[in-house]
CSV table of C-alpha atoms and ligand atoms in Angstrom, one decimal:
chain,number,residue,atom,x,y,z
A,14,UNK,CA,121.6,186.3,188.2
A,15,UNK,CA,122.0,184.0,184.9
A,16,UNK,CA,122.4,180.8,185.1
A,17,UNK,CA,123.7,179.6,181.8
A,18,UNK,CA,125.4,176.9,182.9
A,19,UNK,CA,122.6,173.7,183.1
A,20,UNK,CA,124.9,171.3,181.6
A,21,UNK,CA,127.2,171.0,184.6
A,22,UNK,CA,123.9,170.7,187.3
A,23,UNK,CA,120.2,172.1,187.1
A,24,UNK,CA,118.4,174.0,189.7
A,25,UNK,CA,116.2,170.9,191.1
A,26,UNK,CA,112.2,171.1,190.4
A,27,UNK,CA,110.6,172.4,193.0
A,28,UNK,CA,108.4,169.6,193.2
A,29,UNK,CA,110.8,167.4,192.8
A,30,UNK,CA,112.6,168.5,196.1
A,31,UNK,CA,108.9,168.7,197.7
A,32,UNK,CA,108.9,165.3,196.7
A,33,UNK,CA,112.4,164.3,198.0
A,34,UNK,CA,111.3,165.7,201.4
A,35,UNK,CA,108.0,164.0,201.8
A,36,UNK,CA,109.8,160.6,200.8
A,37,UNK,CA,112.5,161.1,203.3
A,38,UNK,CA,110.0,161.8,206.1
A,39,UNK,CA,107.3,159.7,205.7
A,40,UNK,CA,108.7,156.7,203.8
A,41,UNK,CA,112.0,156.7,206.0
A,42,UNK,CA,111.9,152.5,206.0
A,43,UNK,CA,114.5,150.5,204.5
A,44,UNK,CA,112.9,149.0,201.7
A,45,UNK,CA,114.8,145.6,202.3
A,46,UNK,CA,112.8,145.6,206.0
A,47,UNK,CA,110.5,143.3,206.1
A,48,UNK,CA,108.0,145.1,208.2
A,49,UNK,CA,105.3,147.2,207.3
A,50,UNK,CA,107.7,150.2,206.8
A,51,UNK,CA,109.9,148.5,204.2
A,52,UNK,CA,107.1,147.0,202.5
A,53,UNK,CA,105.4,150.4,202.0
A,54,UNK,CA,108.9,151.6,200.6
A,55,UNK,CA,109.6,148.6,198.6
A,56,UNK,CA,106.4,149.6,196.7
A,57,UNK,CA,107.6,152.9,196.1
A,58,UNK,CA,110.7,151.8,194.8
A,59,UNK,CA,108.6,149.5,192.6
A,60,UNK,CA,106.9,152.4,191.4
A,61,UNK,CA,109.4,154.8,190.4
A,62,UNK,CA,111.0,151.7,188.5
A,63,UNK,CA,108.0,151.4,186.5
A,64,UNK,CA,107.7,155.5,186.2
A,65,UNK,CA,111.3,155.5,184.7
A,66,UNK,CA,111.0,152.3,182.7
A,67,UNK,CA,107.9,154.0,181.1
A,68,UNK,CA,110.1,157.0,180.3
A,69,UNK,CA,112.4,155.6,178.4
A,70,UNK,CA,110.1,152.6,176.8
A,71,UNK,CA,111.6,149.9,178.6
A,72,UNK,CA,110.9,147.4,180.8
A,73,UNK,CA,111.2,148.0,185.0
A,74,UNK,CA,113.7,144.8,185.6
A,75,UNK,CA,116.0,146.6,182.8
A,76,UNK,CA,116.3,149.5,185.1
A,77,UNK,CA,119.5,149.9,187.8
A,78,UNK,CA,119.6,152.7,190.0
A,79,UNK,CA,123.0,154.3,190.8
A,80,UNK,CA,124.0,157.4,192.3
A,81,UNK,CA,124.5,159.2,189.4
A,82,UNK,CA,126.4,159.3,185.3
A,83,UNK,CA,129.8,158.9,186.7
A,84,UNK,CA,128.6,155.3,188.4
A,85,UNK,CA,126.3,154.3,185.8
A,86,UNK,CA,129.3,154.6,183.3
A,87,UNK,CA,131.8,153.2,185.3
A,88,UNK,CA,129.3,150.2,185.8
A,89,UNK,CA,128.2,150.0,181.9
A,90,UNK,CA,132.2,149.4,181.0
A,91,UNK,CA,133.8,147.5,184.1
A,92,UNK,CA,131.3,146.1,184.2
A,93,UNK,CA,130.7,144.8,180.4
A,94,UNK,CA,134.2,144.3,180.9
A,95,UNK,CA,134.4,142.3,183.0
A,96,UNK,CA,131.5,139.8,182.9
A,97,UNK,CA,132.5,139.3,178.8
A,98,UNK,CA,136.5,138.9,179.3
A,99,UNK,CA,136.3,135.9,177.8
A,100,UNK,CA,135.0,136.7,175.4
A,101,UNK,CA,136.9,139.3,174.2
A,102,UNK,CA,138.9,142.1,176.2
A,103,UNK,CA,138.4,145.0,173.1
A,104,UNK,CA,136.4,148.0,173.6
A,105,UNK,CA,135.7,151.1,171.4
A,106,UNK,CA,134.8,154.5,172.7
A,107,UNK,CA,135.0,157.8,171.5
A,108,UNK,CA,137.6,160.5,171.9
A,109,UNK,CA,135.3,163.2,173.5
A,110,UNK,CA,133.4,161.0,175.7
A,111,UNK,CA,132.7,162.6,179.5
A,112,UNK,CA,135.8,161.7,181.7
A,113,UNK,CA,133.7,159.0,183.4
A,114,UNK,CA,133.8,157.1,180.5
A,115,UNK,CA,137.1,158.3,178.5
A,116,UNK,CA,138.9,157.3,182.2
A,117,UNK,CA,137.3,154.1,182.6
A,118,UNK,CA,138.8,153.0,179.2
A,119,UNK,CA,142.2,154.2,180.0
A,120,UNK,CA,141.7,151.8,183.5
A,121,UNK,CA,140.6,148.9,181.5
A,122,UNK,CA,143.5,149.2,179.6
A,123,UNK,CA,145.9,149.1,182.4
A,124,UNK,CA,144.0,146.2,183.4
A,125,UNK,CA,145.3,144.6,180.2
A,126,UNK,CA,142.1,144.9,177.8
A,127,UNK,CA,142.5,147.1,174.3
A,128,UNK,CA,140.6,150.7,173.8
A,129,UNK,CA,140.1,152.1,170.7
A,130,UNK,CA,139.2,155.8,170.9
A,131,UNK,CA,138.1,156.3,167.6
A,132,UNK,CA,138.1,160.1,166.4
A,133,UNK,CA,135.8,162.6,165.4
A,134,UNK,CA,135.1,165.2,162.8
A,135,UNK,CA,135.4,168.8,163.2
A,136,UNK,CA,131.7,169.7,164.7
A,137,UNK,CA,132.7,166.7,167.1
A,138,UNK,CA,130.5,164.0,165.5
A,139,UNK,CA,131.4,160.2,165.1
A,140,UNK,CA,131.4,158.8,162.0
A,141,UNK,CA,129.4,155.3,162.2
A,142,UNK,CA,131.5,154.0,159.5
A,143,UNK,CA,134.3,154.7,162.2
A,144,UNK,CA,133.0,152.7,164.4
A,145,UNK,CA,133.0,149.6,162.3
A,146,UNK,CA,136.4,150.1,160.9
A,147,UNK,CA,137.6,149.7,164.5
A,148,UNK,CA,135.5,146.5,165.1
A,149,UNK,CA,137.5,143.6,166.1
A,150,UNK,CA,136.0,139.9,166.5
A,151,UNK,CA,137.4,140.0,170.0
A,152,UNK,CA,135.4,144.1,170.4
A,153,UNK,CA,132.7,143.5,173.8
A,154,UNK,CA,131.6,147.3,173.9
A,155,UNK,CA,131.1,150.3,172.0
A,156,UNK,CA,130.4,153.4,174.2
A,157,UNK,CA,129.0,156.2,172.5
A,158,UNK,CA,127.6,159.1,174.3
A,159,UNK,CA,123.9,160.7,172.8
A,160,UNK,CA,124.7,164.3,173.6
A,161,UNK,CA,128.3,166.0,174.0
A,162,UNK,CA,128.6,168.0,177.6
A,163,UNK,CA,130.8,170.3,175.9
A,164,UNK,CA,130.3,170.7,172.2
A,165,UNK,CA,126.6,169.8,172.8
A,166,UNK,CA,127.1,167.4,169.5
A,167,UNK,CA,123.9,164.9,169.1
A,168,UNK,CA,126.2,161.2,168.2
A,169,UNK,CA,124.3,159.2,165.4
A,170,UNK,CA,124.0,156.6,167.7
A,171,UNK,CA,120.6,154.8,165.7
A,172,UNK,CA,123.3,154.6,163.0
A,173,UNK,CA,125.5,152.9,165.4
A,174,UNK,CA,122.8,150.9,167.0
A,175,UNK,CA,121.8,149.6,163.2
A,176,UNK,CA,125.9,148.5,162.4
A,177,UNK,CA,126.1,146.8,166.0
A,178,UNK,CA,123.1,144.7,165.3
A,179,UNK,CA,125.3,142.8,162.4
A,180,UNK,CA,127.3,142.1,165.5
A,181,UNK,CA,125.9,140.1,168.1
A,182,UNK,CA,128.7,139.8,170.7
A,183,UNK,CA,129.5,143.1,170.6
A,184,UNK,CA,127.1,145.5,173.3
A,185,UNK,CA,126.1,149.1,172.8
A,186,UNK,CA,126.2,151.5,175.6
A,187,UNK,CA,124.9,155.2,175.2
A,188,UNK,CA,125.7,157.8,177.6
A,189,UNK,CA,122.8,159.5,177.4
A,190,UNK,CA,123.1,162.0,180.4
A,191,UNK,CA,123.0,164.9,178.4
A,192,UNK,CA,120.5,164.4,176.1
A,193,UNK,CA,117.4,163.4,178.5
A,194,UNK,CA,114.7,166.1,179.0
A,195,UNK,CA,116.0,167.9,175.8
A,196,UNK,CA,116.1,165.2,173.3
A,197,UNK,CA,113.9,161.7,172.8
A,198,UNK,CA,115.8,158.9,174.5
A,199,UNK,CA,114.9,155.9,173.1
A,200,UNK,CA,116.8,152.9,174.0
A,201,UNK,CA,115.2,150.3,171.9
A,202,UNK,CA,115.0,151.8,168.8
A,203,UNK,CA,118.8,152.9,168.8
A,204,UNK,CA,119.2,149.3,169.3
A,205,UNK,CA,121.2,150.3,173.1
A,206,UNK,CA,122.0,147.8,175.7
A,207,UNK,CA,122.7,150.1,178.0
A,208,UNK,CA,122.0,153.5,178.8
A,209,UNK,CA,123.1,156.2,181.5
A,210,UNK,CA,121.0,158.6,183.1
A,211,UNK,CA,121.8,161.3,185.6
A,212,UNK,CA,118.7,162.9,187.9
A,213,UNK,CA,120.8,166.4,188.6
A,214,UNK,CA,120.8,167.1,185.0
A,215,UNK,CA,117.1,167.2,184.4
A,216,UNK,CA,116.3,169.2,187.3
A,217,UNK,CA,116.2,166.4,189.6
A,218,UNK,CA,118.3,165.9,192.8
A,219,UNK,CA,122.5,165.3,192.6
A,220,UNK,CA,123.4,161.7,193.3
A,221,UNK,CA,120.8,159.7,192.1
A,222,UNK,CA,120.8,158.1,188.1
A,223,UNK,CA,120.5,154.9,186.6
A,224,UNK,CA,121.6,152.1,184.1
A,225,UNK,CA,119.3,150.7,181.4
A,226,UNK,CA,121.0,147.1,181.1
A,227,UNK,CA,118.7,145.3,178.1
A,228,UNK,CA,117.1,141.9,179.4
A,229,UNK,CA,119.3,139.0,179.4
A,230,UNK,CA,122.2,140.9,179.6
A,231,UNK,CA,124.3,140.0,182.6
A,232,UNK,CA,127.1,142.3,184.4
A,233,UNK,CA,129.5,141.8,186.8
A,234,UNK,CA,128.2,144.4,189.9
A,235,UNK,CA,130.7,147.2,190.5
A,236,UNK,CA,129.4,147.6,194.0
A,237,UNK,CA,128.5,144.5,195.8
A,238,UNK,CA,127.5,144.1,199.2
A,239,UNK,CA,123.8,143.4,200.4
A,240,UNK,CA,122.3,141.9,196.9
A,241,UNK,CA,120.1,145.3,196.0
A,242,UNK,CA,118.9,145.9,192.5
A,243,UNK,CA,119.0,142.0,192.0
A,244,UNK,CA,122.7,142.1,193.0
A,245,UNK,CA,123.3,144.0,189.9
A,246,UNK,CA,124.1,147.5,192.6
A,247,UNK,CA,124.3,146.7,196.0
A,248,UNK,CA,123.7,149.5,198.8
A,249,UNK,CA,121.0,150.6,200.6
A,250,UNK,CA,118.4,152.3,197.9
A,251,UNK,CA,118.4,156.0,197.9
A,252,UNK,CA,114.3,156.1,198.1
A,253,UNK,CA,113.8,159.6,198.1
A,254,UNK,CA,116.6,160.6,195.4
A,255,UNK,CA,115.0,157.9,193.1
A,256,UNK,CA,111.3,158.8,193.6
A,257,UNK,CA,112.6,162.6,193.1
A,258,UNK,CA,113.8,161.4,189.7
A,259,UNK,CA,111.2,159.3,188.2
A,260,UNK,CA,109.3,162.1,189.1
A,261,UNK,CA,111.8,164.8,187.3
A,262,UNK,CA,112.0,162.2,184.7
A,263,UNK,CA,108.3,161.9,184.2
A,264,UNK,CA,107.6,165.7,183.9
A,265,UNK,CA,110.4,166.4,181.4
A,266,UNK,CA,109.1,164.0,179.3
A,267,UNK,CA,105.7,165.0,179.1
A,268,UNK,CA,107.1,168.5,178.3
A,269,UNK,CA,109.9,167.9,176.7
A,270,UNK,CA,108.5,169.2,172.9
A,271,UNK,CA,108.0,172.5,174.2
A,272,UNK,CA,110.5,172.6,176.0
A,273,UNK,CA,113.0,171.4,173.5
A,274,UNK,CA,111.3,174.2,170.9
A,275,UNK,CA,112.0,177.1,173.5
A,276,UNK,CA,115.8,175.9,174.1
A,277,UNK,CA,116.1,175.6,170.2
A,278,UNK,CA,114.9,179.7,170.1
A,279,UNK,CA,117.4,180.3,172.9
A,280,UNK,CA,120.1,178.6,170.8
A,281,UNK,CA,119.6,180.3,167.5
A,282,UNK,CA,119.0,183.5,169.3
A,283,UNK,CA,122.3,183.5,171.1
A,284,UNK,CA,123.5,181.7,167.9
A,285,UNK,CA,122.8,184.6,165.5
A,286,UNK,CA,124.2,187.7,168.1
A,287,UNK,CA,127.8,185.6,168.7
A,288,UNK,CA,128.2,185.1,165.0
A,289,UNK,CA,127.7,188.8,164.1
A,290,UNK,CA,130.1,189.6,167.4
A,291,UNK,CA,133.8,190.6,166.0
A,292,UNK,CA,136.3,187.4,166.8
A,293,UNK,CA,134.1,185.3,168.3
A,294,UNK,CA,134.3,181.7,167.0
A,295,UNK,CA,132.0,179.5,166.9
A,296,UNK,CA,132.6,176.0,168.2
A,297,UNK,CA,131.2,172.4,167.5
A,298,UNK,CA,127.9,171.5,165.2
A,299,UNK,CA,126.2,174.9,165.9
A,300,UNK,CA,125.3,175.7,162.1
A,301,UNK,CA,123.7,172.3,161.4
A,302,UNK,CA,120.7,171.5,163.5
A,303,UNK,CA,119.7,168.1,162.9
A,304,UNK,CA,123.4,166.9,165.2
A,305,UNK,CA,123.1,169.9,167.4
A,306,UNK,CA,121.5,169.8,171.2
A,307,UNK,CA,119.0,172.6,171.8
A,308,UNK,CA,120.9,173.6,174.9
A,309,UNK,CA,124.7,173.8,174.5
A,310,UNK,CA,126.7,176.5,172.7
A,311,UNK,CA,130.1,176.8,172.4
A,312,UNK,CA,132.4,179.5,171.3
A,313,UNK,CA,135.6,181.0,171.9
A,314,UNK,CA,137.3,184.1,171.8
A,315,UNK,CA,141.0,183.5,170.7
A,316,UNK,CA,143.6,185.5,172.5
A,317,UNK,CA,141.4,185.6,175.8
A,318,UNK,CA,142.3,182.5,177.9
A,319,UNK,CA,138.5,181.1,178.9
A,320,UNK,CA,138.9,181.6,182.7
A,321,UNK,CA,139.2,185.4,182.3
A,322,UNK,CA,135.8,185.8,180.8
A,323,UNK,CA,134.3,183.0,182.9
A,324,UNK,CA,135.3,185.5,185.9
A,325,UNK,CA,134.5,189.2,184.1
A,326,UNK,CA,131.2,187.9,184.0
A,327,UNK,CA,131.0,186.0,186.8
A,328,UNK,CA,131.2,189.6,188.4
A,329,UNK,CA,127.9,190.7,186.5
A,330,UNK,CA,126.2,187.5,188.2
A,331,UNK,CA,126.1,185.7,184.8
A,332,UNK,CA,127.5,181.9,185.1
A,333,UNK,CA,128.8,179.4,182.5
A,334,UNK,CA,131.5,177.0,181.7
A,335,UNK,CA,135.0,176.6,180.4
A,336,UNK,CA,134.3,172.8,179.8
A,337,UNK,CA,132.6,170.1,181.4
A,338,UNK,CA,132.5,171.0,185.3
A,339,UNK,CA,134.3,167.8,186.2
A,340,UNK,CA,137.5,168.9,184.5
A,341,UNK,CA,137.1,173.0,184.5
A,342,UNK,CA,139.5,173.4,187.3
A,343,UNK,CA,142.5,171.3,185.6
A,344,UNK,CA,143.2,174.6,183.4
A,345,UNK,CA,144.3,172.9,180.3
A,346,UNK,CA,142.5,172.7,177.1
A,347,UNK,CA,139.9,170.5,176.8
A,348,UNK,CA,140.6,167.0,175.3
A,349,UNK,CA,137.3,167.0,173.3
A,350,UNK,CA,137.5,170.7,171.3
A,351,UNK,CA,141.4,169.4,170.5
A,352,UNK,CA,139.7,165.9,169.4
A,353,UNK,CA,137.4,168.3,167.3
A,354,UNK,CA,140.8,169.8,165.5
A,355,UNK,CA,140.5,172.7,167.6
A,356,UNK,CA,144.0,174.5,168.1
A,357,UNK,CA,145.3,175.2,171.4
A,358,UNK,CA,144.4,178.7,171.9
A,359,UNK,CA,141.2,178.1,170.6
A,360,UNK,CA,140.2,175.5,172.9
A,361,UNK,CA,141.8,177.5,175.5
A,362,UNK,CA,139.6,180.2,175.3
A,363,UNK,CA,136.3,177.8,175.2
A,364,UNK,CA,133.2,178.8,176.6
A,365,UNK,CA,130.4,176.8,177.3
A,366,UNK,CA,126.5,178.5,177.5
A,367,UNK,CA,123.8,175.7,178.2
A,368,UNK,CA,120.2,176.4,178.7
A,369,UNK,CA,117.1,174.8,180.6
A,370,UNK,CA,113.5,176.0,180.0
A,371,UNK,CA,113.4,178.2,182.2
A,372,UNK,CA,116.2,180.5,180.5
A,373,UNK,CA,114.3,183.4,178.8
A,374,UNK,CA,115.2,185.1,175.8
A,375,UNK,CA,115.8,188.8,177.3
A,376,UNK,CA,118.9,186.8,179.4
A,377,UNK,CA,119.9,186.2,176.1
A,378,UNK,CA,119.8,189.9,175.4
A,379,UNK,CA,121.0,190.8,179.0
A,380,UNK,CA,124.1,188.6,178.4
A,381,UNK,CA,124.8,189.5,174.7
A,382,UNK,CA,124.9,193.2,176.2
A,383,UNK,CA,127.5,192.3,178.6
A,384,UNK,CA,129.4,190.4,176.5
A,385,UNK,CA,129.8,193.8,174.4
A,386,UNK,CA,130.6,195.7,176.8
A,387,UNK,CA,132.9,193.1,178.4
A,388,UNK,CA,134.8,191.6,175.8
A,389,UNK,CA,136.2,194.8,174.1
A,390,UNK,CA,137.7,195.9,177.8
A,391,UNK,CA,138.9,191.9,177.8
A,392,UNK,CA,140.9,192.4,175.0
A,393,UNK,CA,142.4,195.7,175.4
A,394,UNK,CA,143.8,195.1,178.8
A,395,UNK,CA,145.1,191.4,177.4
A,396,UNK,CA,146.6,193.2,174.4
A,397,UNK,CA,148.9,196.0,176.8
B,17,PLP,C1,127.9,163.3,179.3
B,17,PLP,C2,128.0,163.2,180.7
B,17,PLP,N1,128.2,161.9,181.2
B,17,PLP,C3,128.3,161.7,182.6
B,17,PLP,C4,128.3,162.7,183.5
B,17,PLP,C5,128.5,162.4,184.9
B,17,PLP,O1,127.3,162.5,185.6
B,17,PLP,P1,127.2,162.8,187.2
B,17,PLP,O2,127.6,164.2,187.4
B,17,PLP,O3,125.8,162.4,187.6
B,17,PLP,O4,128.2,161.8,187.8
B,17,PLP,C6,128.2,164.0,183.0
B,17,PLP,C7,128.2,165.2,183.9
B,17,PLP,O5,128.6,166.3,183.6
B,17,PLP,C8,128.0,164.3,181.6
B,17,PLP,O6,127.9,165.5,181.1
């Protein structure tokens, strides 16, 4: 089997899981219990907020755990939203932001506040002088993600951080859930407020992530309920999910260089085979490095519709993506490669390889050696 397709979830650590287990065995007590039990998980819930504060050079009380990106985005805006409405009810995102942020907008704005969704360039890349054109003295939030899912775009979100900082009443949140593990994170320097995480996509376990919310910086809870995580996320803590994921986080930051370098020589390798390969088209930021994640590539072949290949090789045990897994099974062409100025049939026939370090170079070769044999056969039968 390859596994080419780490953007949508990655195999958990081993560890990690070992972890996961041994937390849900032993440390079974409710951490809001005030006997011996709780107290013993409280402290390991204190722990893995200091391990994950450390990751990202914050501080632990700026640290919410949720059950994943889709919550922590959906409590960044509403949230935002909804603790600043008086102070303005404007908010700018991007056009290719992850569905759990593009849909949050389009729900704010039925709630009566004003999105803009400002647009991109062809590699998929904000322009930071977009982002002030759109500002209003009534804008609350910029959203900007770090990493795109699909196009595997890296957003110039210091830039952005640097213009915000001119504009005090306006917040900053990153969605940086595909960019940790592969790419520094760094909060404070981007000049962020806040900043999603998700533990399944850096080989962690699935429903457990978290919100960076900056100090001082108040939000009205999404979930509320028994007063957890300060009141800021109510609901009983997911102990062994978030020990699992300071841990996952801990041990892709301390390899994320090398890690980052071997994706890189995954990337240009693949890079260099697709671009020789006849009428495959390359998609998004691939030729320019400095704005390009080591781990996503995205390419089309026009005239064969992206499902078709997905399942030709599917049947040579090699898996990847049409688009971001949360939307691959509405079969229409993704919002973010037409956002990109992608045509229809182009974006219609996107495919989406994304690595983790543990993806070797001969996959590469094995999958590359496929693809030639696949793709002519593709095209012949598609053509009678
Ligand atoms: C950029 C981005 N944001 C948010 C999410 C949602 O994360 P989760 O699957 O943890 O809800 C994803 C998942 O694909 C993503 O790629």
């Amino acid at each position: 089997m390859i596994y080419f397709d780490n953007s949508a979830t990655t195999l958990p650590n081993p560890e990690v899981v070992k972890v996961y287990g041994e937390v849900a065995q032993q440390y079974f007590g409710n951490p809001s219990s005030l006997h011996k039990l709780g107290s013993k998980a409280a402290r390991l819930l204190a722990q893995s907020r200091q391990v994950a504060a450390e990751s990202l050079g914050v501080l632990p009380d700026e640290i919410i755990f949720t059950s994943g990106g889709t919550e922590s985005n959906n409590a960044a805006l509403k949230g935002v939203a909804w603790q600043y409405r008086n102070r303005g009810k404007h908010i700018i995102i991007s056009q290719v932001e992850h569905s759990s942020v593009y849909e949050a907008g389009k729900q704010l704005e039925e709630m009566g506040y004003t999105v803009t969704y400002v647009p991109v360039d062809d590699e998929g890349r904000v322009a930071p002088s977009t982002i002030e054109q759109a500002m209003r003295d009534d804008t609350i939030l910029v959203s900007v993600m770090y990493v795109n899912n699909e196009l595997g775009t890296v957003q110039p979100v210091k830039e952005i951080g640097d213009i915000l900082s001119r504009y005090p009443k306006t917040l900053f949140h990153v969605d940086a859930v595909q960019g940790f593990g592969k790419l520094p994170v760094e909060p404070s320097r981007w000049g962020a407020d806040l900043l999603s995480l998700s533990a399944h996509k850096f080989h962690g376990v699935r429903g457990v992530g978290l919100l960076y919310v900056r100090k001082g910086i108040r939000l009205s809870p999404l979930i509320i309920g028994g007063g957890q995580e300060e009141g800021r996320r109510s609901g009983t803590e997911n102990l062994p999910g978030i020990v699992a994921m300071a841990k996952a986080m801990r041990m892709a930051k301390e390899s994320l260089q090398r890690n980052r370098e071997h994706m890189e020589t995954l990337r240009h390798h693949l890079l260099s085979k697709l671009e020789n390969f006849p009428g495959c088209r390359i998609n998004g930021p691939q030729k320019n490095d400095s704005c390009a994640a080591p781990h996503i590539i995205n390419f089309s072949f026009p005239g064969l519709k992206s499902e078709v290949v997905l399942h030709a090789l599917e049947e040579k045990e090699i898996y990847l993506s049409t688009q971001s897994a949360c939307s691959s099974r509405q079969f229409k062409p993704s919002r973010v490669l037409l956002a990109a100025g992608m045509d229809a049939e182009r974006a219609g026939s996107s495919l989406r390889v994304s690595f983790s370090a543990s993806n070797i170079l001969e996959e590469v070769d094995r999958f590359m050696r496929v693809i030639e044999e696949t793709i002519p056969n593709l095209a012949k039968i598609m053509r009678v």
